[in-house]
Short mmCIF file of C-alpha atoms in Angstrom, two decimals:
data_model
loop_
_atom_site.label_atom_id
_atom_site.label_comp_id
_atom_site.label_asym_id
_atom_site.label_seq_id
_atom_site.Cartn_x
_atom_site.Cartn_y
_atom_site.Cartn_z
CA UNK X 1 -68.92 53.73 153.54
CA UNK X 2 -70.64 50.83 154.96
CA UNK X 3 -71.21 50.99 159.22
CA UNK X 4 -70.80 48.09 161.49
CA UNK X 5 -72.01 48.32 165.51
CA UNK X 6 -71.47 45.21 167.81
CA UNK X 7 -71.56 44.28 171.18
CA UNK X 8 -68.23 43.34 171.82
CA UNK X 9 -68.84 41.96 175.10
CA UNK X 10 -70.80 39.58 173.44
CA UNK X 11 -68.78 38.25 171.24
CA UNK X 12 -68.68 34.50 170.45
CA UNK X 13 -70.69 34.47 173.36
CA UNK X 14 -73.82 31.98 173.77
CA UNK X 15 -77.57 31.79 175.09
CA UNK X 16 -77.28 35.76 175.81
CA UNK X 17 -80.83 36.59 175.46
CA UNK X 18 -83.71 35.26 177.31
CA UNK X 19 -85.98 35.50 174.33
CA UNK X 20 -86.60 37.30 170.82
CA UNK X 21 -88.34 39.98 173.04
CA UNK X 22 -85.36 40.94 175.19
CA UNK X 23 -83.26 41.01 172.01
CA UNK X 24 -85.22 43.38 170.47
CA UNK X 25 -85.10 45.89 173.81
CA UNK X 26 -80.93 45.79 173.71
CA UNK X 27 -81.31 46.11 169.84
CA UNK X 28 -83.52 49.09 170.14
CA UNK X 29 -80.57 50.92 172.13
CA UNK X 30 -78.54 50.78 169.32
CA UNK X 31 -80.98 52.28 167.20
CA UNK X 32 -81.86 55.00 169.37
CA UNK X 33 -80.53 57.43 167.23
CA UNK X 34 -83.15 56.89 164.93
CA UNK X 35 -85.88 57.81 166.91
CA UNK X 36 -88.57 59.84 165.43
CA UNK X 37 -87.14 60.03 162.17
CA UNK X 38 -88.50 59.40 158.54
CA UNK X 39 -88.04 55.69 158.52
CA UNK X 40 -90.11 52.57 158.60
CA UNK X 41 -89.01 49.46 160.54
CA UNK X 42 -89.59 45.87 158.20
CA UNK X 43 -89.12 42.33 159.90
CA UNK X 44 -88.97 38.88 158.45
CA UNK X 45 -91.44 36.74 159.47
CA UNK X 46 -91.83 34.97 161.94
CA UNK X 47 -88.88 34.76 164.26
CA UNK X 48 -87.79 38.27 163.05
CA UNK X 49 -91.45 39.92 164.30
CA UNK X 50 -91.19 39.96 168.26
CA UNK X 51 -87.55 41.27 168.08
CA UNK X 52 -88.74 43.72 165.88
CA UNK X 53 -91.74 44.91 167.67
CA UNK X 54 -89.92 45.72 170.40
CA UNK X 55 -87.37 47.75 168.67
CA UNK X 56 -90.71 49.98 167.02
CA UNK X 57 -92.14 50.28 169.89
CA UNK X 58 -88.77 51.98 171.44
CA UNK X 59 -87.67 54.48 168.85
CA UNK X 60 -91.56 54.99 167.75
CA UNK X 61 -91.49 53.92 164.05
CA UNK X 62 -94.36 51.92 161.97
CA UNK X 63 -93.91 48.28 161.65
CA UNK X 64 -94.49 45.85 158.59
CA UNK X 65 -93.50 43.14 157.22
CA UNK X 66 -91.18 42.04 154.38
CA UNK X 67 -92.01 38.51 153.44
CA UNK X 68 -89.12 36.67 152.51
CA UNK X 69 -88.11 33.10 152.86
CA UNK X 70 -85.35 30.76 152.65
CA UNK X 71 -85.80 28.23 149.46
CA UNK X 72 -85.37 24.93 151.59
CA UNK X 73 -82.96 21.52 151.13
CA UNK X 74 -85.47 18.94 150.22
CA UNK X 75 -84.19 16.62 152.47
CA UNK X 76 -82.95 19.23 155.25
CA UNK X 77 -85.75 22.07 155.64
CA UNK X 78 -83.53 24.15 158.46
CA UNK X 79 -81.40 24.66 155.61
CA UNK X 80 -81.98 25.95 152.50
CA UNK X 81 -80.10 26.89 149.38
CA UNK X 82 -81.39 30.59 148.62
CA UNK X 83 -84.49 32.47 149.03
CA UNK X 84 -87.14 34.71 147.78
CA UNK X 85 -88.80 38.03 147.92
CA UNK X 86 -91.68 39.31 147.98
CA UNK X 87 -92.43 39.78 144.02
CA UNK X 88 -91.14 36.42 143.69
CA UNK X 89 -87.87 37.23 142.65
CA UNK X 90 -85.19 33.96 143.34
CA UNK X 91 -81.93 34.86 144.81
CA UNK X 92 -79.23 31.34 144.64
CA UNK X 93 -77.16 30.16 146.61
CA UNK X 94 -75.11 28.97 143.33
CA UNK X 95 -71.93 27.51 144.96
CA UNK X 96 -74.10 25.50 147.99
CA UNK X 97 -76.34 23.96 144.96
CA UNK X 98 -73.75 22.36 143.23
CA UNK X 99 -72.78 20.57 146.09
CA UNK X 100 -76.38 19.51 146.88
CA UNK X 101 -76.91 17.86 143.34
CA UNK X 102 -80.05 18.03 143.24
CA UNK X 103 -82.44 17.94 139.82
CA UNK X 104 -83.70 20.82 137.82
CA UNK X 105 -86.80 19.56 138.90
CA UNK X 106 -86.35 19.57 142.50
CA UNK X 107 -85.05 22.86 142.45
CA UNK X 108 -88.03 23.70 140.58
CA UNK X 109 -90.17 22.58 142.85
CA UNK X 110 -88.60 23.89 146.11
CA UNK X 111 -88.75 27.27 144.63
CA UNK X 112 -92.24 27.15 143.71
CA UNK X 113 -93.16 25.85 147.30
CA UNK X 114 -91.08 29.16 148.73
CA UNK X 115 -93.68 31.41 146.06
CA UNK X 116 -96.63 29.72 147.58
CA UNK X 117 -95.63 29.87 150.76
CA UNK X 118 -94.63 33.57 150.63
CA UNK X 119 -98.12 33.87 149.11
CA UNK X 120 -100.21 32.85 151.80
CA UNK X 121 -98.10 34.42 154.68
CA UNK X 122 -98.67 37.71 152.57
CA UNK X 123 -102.41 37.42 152.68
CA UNK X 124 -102.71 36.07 156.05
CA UNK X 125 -100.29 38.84 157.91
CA UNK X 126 -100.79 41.67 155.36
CA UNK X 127 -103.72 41.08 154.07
CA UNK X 128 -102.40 41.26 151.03
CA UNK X 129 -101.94 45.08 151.45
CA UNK X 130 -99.80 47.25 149.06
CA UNK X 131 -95.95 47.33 150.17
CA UNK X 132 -95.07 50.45 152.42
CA UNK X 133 -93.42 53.52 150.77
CA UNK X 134 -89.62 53.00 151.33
CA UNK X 135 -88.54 55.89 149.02
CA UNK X 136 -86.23 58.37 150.71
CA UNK X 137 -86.71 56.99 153.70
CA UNK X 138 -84.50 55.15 156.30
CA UNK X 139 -85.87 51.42 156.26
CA UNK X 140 -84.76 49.35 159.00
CA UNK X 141 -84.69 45.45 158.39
CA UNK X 142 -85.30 42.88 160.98
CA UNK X 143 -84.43 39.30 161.88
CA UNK X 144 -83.72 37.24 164.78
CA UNK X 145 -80.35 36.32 163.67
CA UNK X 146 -78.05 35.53 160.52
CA UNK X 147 -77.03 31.67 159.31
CA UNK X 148 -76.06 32.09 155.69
CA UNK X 149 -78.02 35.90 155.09
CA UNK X 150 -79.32 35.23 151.49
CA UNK X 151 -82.53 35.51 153.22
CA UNK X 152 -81.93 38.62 154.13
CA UNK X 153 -79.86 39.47 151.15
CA UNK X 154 -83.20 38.80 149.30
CA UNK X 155 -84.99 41.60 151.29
CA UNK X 156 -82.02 44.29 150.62
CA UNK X 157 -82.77 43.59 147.25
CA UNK X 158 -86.14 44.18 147.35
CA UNK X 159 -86.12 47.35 149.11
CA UNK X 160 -83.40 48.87 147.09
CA UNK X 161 -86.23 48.86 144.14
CA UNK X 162 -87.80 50.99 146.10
CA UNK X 163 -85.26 53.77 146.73
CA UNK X 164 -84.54 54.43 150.52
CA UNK X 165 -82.29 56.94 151.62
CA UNK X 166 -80.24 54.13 153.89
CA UNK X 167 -81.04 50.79 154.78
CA UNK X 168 -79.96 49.45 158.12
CA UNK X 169 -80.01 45.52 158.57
CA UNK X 170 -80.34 44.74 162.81
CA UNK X 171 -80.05 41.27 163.74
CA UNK X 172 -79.24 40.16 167.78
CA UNK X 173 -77.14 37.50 166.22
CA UNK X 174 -75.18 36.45 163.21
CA UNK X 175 -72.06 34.04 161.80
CA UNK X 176 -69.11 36.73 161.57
CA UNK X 177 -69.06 35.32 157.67
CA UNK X 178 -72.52 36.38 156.97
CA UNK X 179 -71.64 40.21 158.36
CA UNK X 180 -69.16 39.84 156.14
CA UNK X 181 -71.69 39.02 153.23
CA UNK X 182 -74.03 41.32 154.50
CA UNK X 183 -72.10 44.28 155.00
CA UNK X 184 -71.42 45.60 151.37
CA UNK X 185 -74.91 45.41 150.75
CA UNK X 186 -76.42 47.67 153.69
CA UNK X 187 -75.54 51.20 154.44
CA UNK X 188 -75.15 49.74 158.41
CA UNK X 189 -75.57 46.25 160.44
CA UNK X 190 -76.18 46.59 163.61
CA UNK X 191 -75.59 43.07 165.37
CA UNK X 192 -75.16 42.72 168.80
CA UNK X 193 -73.75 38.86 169.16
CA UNK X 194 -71.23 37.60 166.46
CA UNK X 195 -69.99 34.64 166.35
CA UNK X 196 -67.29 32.56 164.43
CA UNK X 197 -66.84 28.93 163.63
CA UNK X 198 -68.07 26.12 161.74
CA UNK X 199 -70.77 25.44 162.88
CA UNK X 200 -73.52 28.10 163.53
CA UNK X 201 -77.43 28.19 164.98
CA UNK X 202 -79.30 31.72 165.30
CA UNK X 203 -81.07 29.23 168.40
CA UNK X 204 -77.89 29.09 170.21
CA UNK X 205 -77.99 33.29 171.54
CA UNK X 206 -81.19 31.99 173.08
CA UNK X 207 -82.05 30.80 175.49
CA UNK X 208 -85.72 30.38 175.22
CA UNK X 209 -85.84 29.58 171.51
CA UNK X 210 -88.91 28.32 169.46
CA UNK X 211 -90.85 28.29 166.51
CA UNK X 212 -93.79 31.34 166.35
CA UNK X 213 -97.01 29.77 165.30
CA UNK X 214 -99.12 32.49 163.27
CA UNK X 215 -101.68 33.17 165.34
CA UNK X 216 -98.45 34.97 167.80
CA UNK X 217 -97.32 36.69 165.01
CA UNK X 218 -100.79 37.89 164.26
CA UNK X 219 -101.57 38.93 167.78
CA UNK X 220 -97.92 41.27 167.38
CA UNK X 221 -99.00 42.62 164.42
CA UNK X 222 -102.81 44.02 165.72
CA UNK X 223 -100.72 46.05 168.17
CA UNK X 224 -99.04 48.05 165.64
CA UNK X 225 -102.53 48.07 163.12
CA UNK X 226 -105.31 47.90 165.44
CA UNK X 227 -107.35 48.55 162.02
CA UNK X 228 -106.89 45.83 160.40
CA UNK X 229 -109.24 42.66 160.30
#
């Protein structure tokens, strides 16, 4: 049986968090009870990263990265209509794409842009490194927040493959829908802000909110793998 925690006292609630970084310290309380355990901590790059670091560096478990990314609207890239994984595999939004009406071509071509990009942000984060080991152990996926999840419905997928012993999705902040989505799919979500309505921005639990350029994500990353040039 699937395992929700929330903050109810934050509930609907907005611009709760001063940054990414203080999410990640209230996050890492709810996690505390994985501490020390067999388990490996993955967050989506690059907003997920700094709310994940701190929640590694609390409960003391290795950090990587699972790049995924949202397959973007041509004509509206803070959208997008799906997303991919890792090994390239292309998870749709199916009932969002009819309404878009876009080309086979288009679609096409969006998707290919999302490999590429996924691509590059492998080899410049991970230096193209092997995935982590996930089997039998308890992998913990990170974000900064949920919109519509199939980004993050795309990593679940992926490390499935691999054959944890429980995946736990923690996000500060998601759209009470997209727990909804989520839920059936993780063993537990741990979300600390949900919020309902039409109209939903992960930006709006922050209130210092902004785009990580690489090099910040980089700089994160050296803390956790000091060896790696």
């Amino acid at each position: 049986m699937q395992k929700f925690i929330e903050d109810n006292s934050l509930r609907d609630r907005l611009y709760i968090f001063k940054d990414r970084k203080e999410a990640g310290m209230l996050l890492a309380q709810k996690l505390s009870g994985y501490k020390g355990t067999d388990g490996i901590i993955l967050s989506i790059p690059s907003g997920g990263v700094p709310v994940a670091a701190e929640v590694a560096k609390d409960i003391v478990l290795p950090l990587d990265l699972i790049i995924v990314r949202k397959v973007q609207i041509p004509y509206n890239p803070e959208a997008g209509f799906g997303a991919v994984g890792p090994d390239s595999k292309v998870l749709l939004n199916e009932e969002l794409l009819r309404s878009l009406y876009l080309s086979e071509k288009e679609v096409e071509q969006q998707i290919q842009m999302t490999i590429d990009m996924i691509k590059r942000r492998d080899k410049l984060f991970r230096k193209g490194l092997p995935f982590p080991s996930a089997k039998d152990k308890v992998v913990i996926i990170v974000d900064d927040g949920l919109a519509s999840g199939y980004t993050m419905l795309s990593a679940i997928d992926f490390v499935k493959r691999h054959k944890p012993q429980k995946i736990v999705v923690a996000v500060p902040t998601a759209l009470d829908r997209t727990v909804d989505r989520i839920l059936p799919h993780a063993d537990e979500l741990v979300c600390l802000n949900v919020r309902s309505g039409w109209s939903f921005a992960v930006a709006d639990a922050y209130e210092n909110w902004y785009d990580l350029e690489d090099d910040e994500v980089i700089s994160i990353l050296k803390y956790f793998h000091p060896d790696q040039e």
